[in-house]
Short mmCIF file of C-alpha atoms in Angstrom, two decimals:
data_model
loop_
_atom_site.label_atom_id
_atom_site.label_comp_id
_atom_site.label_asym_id
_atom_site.label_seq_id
_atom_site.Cartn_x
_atom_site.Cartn_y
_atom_site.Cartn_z
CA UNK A 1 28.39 -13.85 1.05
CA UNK A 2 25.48 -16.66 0.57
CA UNK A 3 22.33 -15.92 -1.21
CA UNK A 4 19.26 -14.78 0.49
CA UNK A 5 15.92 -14.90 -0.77
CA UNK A 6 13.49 -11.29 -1.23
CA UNK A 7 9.97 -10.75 -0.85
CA UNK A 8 9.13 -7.05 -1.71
CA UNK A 9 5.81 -5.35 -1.49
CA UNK A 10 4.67 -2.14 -3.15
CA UNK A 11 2.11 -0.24 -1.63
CA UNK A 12 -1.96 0.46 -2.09
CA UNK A 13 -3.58 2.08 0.74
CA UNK A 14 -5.73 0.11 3.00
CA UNK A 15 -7.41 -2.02 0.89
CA UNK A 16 -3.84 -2.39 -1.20
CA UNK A 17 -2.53 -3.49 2.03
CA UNK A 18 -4.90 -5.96 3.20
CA UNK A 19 -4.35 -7.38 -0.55
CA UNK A 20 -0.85 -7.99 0.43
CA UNK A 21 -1.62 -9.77 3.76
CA UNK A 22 -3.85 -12.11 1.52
CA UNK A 23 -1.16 -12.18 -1.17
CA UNK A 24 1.24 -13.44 1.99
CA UNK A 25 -1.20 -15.97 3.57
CA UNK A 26 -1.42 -18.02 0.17
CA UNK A 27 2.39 -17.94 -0.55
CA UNK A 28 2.78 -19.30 3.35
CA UNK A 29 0.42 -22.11 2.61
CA UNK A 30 2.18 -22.98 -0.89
CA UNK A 31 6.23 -22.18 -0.65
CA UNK A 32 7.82 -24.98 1.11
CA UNK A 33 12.04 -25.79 0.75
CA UNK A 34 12.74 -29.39 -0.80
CA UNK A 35 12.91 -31.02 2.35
CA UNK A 36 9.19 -30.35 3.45
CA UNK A 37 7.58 -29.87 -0.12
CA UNK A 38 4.43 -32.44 1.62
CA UNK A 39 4.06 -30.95 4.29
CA UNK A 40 0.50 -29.33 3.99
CA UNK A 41 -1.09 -26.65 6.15
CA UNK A 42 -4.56 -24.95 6.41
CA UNK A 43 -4.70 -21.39 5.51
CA UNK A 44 -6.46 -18.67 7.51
CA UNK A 45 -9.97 -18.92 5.69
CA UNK A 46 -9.72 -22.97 5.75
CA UNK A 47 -9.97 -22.32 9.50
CA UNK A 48 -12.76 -19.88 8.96
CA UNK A 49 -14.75 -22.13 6.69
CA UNK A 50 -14.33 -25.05 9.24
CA UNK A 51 -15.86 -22.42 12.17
CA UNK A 52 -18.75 -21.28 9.75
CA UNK A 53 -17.78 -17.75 9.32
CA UNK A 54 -18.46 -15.77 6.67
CA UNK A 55 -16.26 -13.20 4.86
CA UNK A 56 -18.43 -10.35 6.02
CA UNK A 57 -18.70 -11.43 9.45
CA UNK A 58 -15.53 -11.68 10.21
CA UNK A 59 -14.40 -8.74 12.04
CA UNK A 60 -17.44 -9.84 14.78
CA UNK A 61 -16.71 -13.62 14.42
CA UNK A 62 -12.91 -13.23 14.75
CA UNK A 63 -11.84 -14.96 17.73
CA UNK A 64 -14.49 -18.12 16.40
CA UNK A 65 -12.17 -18.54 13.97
CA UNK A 66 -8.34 -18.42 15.98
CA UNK A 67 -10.79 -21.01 18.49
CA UNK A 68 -10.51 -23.46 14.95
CA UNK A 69 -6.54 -23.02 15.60
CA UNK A 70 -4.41 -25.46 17.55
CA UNK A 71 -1.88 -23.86 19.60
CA UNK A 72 1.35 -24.04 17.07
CA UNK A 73 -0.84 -22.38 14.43
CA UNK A 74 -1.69 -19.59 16.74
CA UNK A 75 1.95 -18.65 17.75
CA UNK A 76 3.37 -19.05 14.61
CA UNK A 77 5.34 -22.15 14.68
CA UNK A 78 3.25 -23.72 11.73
CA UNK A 79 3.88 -20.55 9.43
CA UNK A 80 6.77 -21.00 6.92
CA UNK A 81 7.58 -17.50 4.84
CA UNK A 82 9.74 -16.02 7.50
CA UNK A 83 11.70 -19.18 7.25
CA UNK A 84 12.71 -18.94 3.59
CA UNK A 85 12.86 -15.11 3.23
CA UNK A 86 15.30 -13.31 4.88
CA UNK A 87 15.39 -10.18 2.77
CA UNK A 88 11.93 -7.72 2.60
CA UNK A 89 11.31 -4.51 1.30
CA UNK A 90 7.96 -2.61 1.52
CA UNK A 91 6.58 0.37 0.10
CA UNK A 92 3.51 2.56 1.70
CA UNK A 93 1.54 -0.04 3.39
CA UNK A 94 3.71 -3.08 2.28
CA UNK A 95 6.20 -1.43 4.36
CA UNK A 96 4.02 -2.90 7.47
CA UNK A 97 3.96 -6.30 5.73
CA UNK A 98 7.69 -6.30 5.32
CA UNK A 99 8.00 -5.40 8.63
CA UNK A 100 6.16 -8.30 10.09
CA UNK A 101 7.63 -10.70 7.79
CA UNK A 102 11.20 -10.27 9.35
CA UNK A 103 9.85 -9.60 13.13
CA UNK A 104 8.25 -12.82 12.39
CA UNK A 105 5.02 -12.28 13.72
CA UNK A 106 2.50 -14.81 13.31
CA UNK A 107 0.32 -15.40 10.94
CA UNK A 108 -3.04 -14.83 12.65
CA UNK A 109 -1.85 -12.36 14.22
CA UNK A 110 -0.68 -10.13 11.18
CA UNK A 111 -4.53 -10.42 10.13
CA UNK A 112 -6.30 -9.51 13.49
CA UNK A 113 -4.31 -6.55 13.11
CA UNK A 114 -5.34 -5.96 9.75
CA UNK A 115 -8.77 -6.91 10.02
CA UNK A 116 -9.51 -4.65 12.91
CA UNK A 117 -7.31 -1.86 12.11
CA UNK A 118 -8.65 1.02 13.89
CA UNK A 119 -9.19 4.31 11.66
CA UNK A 120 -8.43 6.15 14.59
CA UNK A 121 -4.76 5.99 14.22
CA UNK A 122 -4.92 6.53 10.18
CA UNK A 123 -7.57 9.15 10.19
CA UNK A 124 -6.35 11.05 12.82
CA UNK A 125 -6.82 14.92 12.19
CA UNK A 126 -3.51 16.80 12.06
CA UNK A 127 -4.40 20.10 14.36
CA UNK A 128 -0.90 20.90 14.53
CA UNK A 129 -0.59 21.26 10.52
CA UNK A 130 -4.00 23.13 10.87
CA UNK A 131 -2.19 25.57 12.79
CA UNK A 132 0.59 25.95 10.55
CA UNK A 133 -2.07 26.65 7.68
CA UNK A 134 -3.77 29.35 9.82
CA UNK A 135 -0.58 31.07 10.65
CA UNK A 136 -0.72 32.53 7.41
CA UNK A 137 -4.49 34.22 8.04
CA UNK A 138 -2.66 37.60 8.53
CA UNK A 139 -0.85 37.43 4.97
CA UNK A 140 -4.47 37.02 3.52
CA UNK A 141 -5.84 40.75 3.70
CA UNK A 142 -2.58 42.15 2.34
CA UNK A 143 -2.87 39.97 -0.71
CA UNK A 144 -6.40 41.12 -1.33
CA UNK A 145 -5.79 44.77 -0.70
CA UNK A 146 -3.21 44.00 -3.54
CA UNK A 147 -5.60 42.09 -6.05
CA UNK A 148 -8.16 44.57 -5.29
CA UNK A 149 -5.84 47.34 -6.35
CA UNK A 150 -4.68 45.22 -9.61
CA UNK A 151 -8.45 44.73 -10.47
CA UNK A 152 -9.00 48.31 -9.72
CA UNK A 153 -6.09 49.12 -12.32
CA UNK A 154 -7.18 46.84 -15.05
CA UNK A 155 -10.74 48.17 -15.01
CA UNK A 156 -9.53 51.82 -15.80
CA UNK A 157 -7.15 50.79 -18.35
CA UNK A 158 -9.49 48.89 -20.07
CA UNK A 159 -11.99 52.17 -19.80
CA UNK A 160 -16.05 52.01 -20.90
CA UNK A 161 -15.49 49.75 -24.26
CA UNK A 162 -15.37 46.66 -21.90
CA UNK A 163 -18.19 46.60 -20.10
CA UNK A 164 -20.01 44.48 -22.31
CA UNK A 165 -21.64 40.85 -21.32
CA UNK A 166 -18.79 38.51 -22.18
CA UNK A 167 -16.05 40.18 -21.78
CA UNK A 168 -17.29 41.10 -17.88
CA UNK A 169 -18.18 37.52 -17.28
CA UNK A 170 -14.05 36.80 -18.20
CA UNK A 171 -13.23 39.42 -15.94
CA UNK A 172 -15.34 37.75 -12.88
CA UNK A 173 -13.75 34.44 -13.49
CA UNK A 174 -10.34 35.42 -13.53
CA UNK A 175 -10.55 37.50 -10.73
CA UNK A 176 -12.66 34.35 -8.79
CA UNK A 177 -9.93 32.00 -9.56
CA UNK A 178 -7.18 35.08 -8.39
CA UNK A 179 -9.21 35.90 -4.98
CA UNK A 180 -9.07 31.43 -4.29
CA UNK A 181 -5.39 31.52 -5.01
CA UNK A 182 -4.86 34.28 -2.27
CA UNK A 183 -6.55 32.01 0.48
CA UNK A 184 -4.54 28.54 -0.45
CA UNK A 185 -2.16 29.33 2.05
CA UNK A 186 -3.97 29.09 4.68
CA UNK A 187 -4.69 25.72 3.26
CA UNK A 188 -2.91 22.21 5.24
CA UNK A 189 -0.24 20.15 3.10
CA UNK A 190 -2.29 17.08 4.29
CA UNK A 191 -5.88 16.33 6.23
CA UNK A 192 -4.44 13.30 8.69
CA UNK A 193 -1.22 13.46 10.39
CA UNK A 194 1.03 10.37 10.28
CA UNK A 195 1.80 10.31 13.72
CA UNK A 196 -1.27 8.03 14.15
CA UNK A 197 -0.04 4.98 12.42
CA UNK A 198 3.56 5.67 14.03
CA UNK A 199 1.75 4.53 17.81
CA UNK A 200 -0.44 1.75 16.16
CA UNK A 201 3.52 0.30 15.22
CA UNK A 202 4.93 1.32 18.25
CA UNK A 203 1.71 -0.61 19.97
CA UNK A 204 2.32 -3.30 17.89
CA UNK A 205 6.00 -3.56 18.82
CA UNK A 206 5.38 -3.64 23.08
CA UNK A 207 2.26 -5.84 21.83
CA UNK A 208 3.53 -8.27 19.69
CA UNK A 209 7.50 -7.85 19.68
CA UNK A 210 7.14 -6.08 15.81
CA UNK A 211 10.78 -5.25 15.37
CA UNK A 212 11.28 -1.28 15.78
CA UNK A 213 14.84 -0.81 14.75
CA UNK A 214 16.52 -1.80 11.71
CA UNK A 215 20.12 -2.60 13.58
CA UNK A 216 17.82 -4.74 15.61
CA UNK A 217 16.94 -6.48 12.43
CA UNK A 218 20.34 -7.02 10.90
CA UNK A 219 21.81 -8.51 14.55
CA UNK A 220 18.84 -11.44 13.92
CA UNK A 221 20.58 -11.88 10.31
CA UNK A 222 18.11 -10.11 8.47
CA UNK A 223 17.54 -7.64 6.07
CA UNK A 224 14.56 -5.05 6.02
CA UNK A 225 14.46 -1.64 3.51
CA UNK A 226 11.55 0.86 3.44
CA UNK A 227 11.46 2.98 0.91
CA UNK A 228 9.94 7.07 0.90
CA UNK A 229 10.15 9.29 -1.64
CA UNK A 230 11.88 12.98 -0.65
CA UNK A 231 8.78 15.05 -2.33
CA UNK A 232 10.41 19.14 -2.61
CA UNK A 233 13.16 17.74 -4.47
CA UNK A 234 13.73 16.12 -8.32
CA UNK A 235 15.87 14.21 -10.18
CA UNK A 236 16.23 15.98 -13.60
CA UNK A 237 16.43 14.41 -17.15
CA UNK A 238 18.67 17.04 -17.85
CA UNK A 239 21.13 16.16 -15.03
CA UNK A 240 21.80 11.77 -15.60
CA UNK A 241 24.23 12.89 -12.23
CA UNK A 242 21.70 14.28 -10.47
CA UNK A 243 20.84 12.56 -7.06
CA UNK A 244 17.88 9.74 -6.56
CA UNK A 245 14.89 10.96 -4.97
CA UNK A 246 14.15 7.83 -3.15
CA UNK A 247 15.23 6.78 0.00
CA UNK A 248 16.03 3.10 1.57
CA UNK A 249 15.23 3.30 4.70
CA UNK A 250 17.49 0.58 6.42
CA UNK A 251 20.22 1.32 4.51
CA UNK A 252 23.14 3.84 6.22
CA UNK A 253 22.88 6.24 6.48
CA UNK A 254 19.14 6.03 6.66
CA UNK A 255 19.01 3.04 9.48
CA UNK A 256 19.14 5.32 12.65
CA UNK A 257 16.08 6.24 13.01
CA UNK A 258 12.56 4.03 14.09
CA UNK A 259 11.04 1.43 11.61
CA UNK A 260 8.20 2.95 13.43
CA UNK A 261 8.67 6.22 11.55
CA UNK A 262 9.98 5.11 8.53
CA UNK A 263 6.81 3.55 8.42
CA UNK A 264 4.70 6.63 8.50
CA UNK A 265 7.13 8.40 6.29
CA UNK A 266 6.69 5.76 3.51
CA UNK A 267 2.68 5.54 3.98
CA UNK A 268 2.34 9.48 3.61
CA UNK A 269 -0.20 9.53 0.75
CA UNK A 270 0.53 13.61 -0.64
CA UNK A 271 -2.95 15.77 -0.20
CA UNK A 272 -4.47 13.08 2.66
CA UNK A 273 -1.31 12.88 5.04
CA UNK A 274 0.75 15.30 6.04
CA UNK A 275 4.64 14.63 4.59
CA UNK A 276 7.55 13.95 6.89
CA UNK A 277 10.41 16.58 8.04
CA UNK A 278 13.06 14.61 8.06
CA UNK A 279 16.44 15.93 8.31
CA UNK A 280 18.70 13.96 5.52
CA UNK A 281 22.03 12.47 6.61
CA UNK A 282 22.75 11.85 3.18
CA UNK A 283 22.05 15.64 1.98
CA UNK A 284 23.90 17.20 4.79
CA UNK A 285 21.44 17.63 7.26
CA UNK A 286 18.66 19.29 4.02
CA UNK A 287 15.57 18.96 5.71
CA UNK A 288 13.14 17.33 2.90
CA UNK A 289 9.84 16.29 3.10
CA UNK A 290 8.97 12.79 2.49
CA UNK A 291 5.89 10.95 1.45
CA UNK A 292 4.54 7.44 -0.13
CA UNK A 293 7.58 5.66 -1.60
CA UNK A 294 5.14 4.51 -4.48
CA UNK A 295 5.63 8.53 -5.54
CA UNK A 296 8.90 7.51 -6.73
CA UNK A 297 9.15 3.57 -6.70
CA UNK A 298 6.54 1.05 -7.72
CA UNK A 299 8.52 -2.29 -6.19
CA UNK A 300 12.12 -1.04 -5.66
CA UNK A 301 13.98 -4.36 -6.30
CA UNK A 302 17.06 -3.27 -8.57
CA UNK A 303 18.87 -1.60 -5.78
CA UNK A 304 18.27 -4.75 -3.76
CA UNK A 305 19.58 -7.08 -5.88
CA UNK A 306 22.70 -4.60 -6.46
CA UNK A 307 23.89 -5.05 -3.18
CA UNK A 308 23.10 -8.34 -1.80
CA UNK A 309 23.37 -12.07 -3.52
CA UNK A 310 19.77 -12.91 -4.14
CA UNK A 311 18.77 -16.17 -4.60
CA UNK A 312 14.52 -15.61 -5.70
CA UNK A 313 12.81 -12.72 -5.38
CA UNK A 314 8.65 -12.54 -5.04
CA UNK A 315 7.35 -8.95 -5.40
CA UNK A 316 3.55 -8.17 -4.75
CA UNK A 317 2.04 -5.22 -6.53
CA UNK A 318 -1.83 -4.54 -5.33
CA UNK A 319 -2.42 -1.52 -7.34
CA UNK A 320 -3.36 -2.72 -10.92
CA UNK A 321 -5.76 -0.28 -13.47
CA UNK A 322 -9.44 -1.97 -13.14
CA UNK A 323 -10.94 -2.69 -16.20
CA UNK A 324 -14.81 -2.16 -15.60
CA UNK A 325 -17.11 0.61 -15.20
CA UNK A 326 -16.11 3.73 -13.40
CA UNK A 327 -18.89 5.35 -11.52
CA UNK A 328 -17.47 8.79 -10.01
CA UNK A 329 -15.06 11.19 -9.70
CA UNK A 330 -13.17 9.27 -7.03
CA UNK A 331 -13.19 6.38 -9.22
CA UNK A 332 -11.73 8.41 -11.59
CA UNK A 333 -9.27 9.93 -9.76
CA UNK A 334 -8.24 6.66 -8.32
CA UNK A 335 -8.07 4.86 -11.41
CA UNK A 336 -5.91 7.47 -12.50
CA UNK A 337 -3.28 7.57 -9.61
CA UNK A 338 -3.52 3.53 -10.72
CA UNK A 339 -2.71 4.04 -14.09
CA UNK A 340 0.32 6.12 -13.43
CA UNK A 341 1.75 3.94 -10.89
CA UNK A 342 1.42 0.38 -13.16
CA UNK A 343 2.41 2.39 -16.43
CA UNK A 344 5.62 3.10 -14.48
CA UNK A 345 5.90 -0.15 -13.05
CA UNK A 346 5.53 -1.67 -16.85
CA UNK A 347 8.37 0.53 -18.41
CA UNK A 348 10.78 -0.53 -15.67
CA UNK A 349 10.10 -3.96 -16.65
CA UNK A 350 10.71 -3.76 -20.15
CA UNK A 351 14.18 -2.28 -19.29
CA UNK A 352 15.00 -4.42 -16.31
CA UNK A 353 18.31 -6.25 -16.14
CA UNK A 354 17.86 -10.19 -17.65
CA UNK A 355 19.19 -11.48 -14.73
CA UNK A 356 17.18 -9.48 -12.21
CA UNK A 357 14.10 -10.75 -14.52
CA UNK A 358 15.01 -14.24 -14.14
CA UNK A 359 15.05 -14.39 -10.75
CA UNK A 360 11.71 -12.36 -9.86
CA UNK A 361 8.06 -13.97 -9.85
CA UNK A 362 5.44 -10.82 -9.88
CA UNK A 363 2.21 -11.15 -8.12
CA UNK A 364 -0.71 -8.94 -8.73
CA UNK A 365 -4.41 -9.54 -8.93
CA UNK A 366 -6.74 -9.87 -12.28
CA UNK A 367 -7.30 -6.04 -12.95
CA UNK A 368 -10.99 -6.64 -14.51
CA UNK A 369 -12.18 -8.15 -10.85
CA UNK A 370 -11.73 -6.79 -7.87
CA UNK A 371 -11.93 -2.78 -7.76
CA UNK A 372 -12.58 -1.09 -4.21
CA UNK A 373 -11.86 2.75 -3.18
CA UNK A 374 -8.40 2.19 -1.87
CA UNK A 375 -9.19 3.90 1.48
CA UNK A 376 -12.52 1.43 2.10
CA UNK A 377 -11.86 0.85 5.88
CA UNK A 378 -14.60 -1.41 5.26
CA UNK A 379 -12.97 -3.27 2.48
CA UNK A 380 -10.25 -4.77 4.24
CA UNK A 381 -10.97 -8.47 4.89
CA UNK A 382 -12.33 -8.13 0.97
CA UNK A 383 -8.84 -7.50 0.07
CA UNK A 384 -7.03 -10.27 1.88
CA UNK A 385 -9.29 -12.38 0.62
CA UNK A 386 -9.07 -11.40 -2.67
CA UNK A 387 -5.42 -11.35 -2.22
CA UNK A 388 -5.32 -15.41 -1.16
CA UNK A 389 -7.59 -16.33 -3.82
CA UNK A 390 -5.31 -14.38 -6.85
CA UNK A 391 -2.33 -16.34 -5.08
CA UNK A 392 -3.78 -19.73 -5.44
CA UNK A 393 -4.99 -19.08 -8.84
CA UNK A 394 -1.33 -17.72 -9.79
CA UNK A 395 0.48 -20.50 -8.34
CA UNK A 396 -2.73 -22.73 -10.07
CA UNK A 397 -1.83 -21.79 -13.61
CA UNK A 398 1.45 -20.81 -13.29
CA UNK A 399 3.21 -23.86 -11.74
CA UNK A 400 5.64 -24.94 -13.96
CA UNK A 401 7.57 -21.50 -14.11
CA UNK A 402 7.02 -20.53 -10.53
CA UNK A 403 8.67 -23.77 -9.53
CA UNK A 404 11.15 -22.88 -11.62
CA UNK A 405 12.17 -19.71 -10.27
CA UNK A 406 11.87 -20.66 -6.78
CA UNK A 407 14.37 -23.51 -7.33
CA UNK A 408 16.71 -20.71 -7.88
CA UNK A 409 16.23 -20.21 -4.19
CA UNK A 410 16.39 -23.65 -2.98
CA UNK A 411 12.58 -23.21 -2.75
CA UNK A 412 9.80 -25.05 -4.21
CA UNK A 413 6.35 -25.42 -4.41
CA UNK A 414 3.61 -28.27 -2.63
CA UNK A 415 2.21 -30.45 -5.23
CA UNK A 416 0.25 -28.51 -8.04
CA UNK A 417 -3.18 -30.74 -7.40
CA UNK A 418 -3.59 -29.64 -3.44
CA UNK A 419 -3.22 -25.97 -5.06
CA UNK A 420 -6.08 -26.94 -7.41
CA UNK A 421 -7.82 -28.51 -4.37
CA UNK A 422 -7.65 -25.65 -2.15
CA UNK A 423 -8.56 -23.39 -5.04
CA UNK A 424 -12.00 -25.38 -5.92
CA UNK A 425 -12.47 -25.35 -2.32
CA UNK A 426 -16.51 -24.84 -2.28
CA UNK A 427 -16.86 -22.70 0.72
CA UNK A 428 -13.89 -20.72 -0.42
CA UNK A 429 -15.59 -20.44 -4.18
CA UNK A 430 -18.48 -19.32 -2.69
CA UNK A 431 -16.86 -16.59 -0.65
CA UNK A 432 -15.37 -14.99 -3.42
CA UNK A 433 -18.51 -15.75 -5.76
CA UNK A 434 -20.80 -13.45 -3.03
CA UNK A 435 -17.36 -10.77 -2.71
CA UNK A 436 -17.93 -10.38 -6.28
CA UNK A 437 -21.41 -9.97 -6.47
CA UNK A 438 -21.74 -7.25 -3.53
CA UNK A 439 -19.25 -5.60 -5.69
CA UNK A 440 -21.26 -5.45 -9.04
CA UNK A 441 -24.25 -4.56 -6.77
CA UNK A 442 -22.62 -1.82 -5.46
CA UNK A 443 -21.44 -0.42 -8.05
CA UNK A 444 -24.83 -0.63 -10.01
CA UNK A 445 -27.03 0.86 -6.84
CA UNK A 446 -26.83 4.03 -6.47
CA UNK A 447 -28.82 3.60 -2.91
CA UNK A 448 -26.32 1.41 -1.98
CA UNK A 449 -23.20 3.33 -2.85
CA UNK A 450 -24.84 6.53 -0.61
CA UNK A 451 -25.38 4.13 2.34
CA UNK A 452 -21.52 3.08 1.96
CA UNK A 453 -20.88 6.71 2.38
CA UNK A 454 -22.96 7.72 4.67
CA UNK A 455 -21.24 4.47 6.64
CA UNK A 456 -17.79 5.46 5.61
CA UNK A 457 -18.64 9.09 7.22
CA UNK A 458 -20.02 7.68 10.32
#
């Protein structure tokens, strides 16, 4: 069986995923095979810099900018990634990457999509989960009838002694935190329901010919795994035998149904969208409930390079701990969901295989500069751009071994000084300098930050 090459991407909500996109646009412009190592393309943002658009314009200004393109660029035929990478794994929102890299969907194409994402098909209340919740109203008043009765019983077994300041004040609380525990049924398992981003791929597919079944992908001599995580189940320290948790969507027996829902199964963020029933093949027909692969897995590679030949492979991780100021309790919250996922992500590496180590080049971006919610709709083209920018500056100052490991693959890179040239770009320095700066500000302005929200909940 002859080698193929890997790209894998991990996941990172919206912003996370527009990261990635940027992340892909900068390895397109600097990955060539021997054969074409001079030949030297524009990136997206050269083409928006040439039709004087900036950054924050751009979802308005979009179609100036594909006007810049000649026609090659626009269908694709210019690109070079899908070329050299035959093999792509995605987790959460790098599962949509993936996809596109082995549909082969242009370039331009892949970021109109992600630039003008609507929220309507991520933020799409789940009424039928709603109902589900409320189902359970009738349970309620026979649960407080019973804590009623236990409060009732505690107060005359504790008799007149008690009735004292503190010790009533304990009573109140406990019973407060009881009475909230007899209502969370009624509560949803998530606010959005998944099926939302299952049409925008489905749209995408009659739109843009996104592949939608993984059979379909292996007949075109490809390879693509998605990875979700089945969340009512564990693996147990105390049972080595016990089963994974994680599922490879792609792999049989888990290749029969949609990308399109494997998709939404993988991008199920627990608490914000509602898991996936899916009825396990694997399990005997176990119905399990599955959410973000990035529960279980941070990139996912090891199986991968288990069961095919692989040549190089590139893996993209957007979520990285920031190292500044923390302003909130979402920041908090997020930097902690950040945390656990690159702590994870570290350990594996100290304990990954040598081989599987020499043949992987890891992308992230600097954790002490770019740090946006996630979930910022807004934030998108931020993140792509930010994604590009950490790409040059990786391939920049990292030539030497990054050449090295891409020879492995019978890839190379384009000559180190038209990295440095792109990366000094002025326009494109600017860009980032002003990215960074509306950052700080926000962060710092506490005006600003409530207009942001009041934006984000309009």
């Amino acid at each position: 069986m002859s080698s193929v090459n890997a790209l894998c991407f991990g996941g990172g909500g919206l912003v996370g995923t527009g990261k990635a996109v940027g992340h892909l646009i900068g390895l397109d412009q600097v990955i060539r095979d021997r054969d074409s190592r001079r030949e030297l393309t524009k990136s997206f943002f050269d083409y928006m810099v040439e039709a004087g658009v900036p950054l924050n314009k751009l979802e308005a200004r979009f179609e100036d900018v594909v006007g810049r393109m000649p026609p090659e660029v626009r269908s694709g035929q210019r690109d070079h990634i899908h070329r050299y990478f035959k093999l792509c794994c995605g987790i959460s929102g790098g599962s949509f990457i993936a996809t596109a890299v082995v549909s082969e969907l242009p370039m331009v194409d892949l970021v109109r999509e992600a630039v003008h994402f609507p929220f309507t098909f991520y933020f799409r209340p789940d009424v039928k989960e709603y109902g589900r919740a409320l189902s359970n109203l009738p349970k309620v008043p026979l649960n407080l009838l019973k804590l009623a009765f236990k409060e009732m019983h505690l107060n005359f077994e504790r008799g007149p002694t008690e009735g004292y300041l503190m010790p009533a004040l304990r009573r109140f609380s406990r019973f407060g935190f009881e009475l909230a525990s007899v209502a969370q049924d009624l509560l949803p398992r998530g606010l959005f329901t998944g099926d939302g981003l299952e049409d925008f791929i489905v749209k995408m597919s009659k739109q843009y010919g996104l592949r939608n079944s993984f059979k379909d992908v292996r007949a075109r001599g490809r390879h693509l795994y998605i990875i979700a995580e089945r969340f009512n189940t564990a693996a147990r320290l105390s049972d080595p035998a016990s089963a994974s948790t994680a599922i490879y969507f792609g792999q049989a027996p888990h290749d029969n149904i949609p990308v399109s829902r494997a998709i939404r199964a993988s991008c199920s963020i627990p608490g914000i969208t509602t898991p996936l029933e899916y009825s396990d093949p694997e399990r005997g027909g176990t119905r399990f409930l599955l959410v973000d692969g990035a529960i279980g897995k941070t990139i996912g590679r090891r199986k991968l390079f288990q069961d095919h030949d692989i040549g190089v492979a590139i893996t993209v991780n957007p979520i990285v701990p920031y190292i500044g100021q923390l302003n909130n309790f979402v920041d908090c919250i997020e930097q902690l969901y950040r945390k656990l996922i690159y702590s994870r992500l570290k350990a594996v590496e100290g304990h990954i295989e040598s081989e599987v180590g020499k043949r992987t080049i890891h992308i992230e971006s600097n954790p002490d500069e770019f740090f946006f919610n996630m979930l910022r709709l807004d934030k998108i083209k931020e993140g792509i751009f930010e994604g590009y920018f950490q790409t040059l500056k990786f391939a920049a100052e990292n030539y030497l071994s990054f050449k090295e490991k891409l020879a492995l693959g019978d890839l190379c890179l384009i000559p180190r000084e038209e990295i440095f040239r792109r990366l000094n770009n002025n326009a494109l320095t600017r860009e980032r300098a002003k990215l960074l700066r509306r950052q700080v500000l926000e962060q710092q302005n506490v005006g600003v930050q409530l207009g942001n929200a009041l934006g984000d909940l309009i």
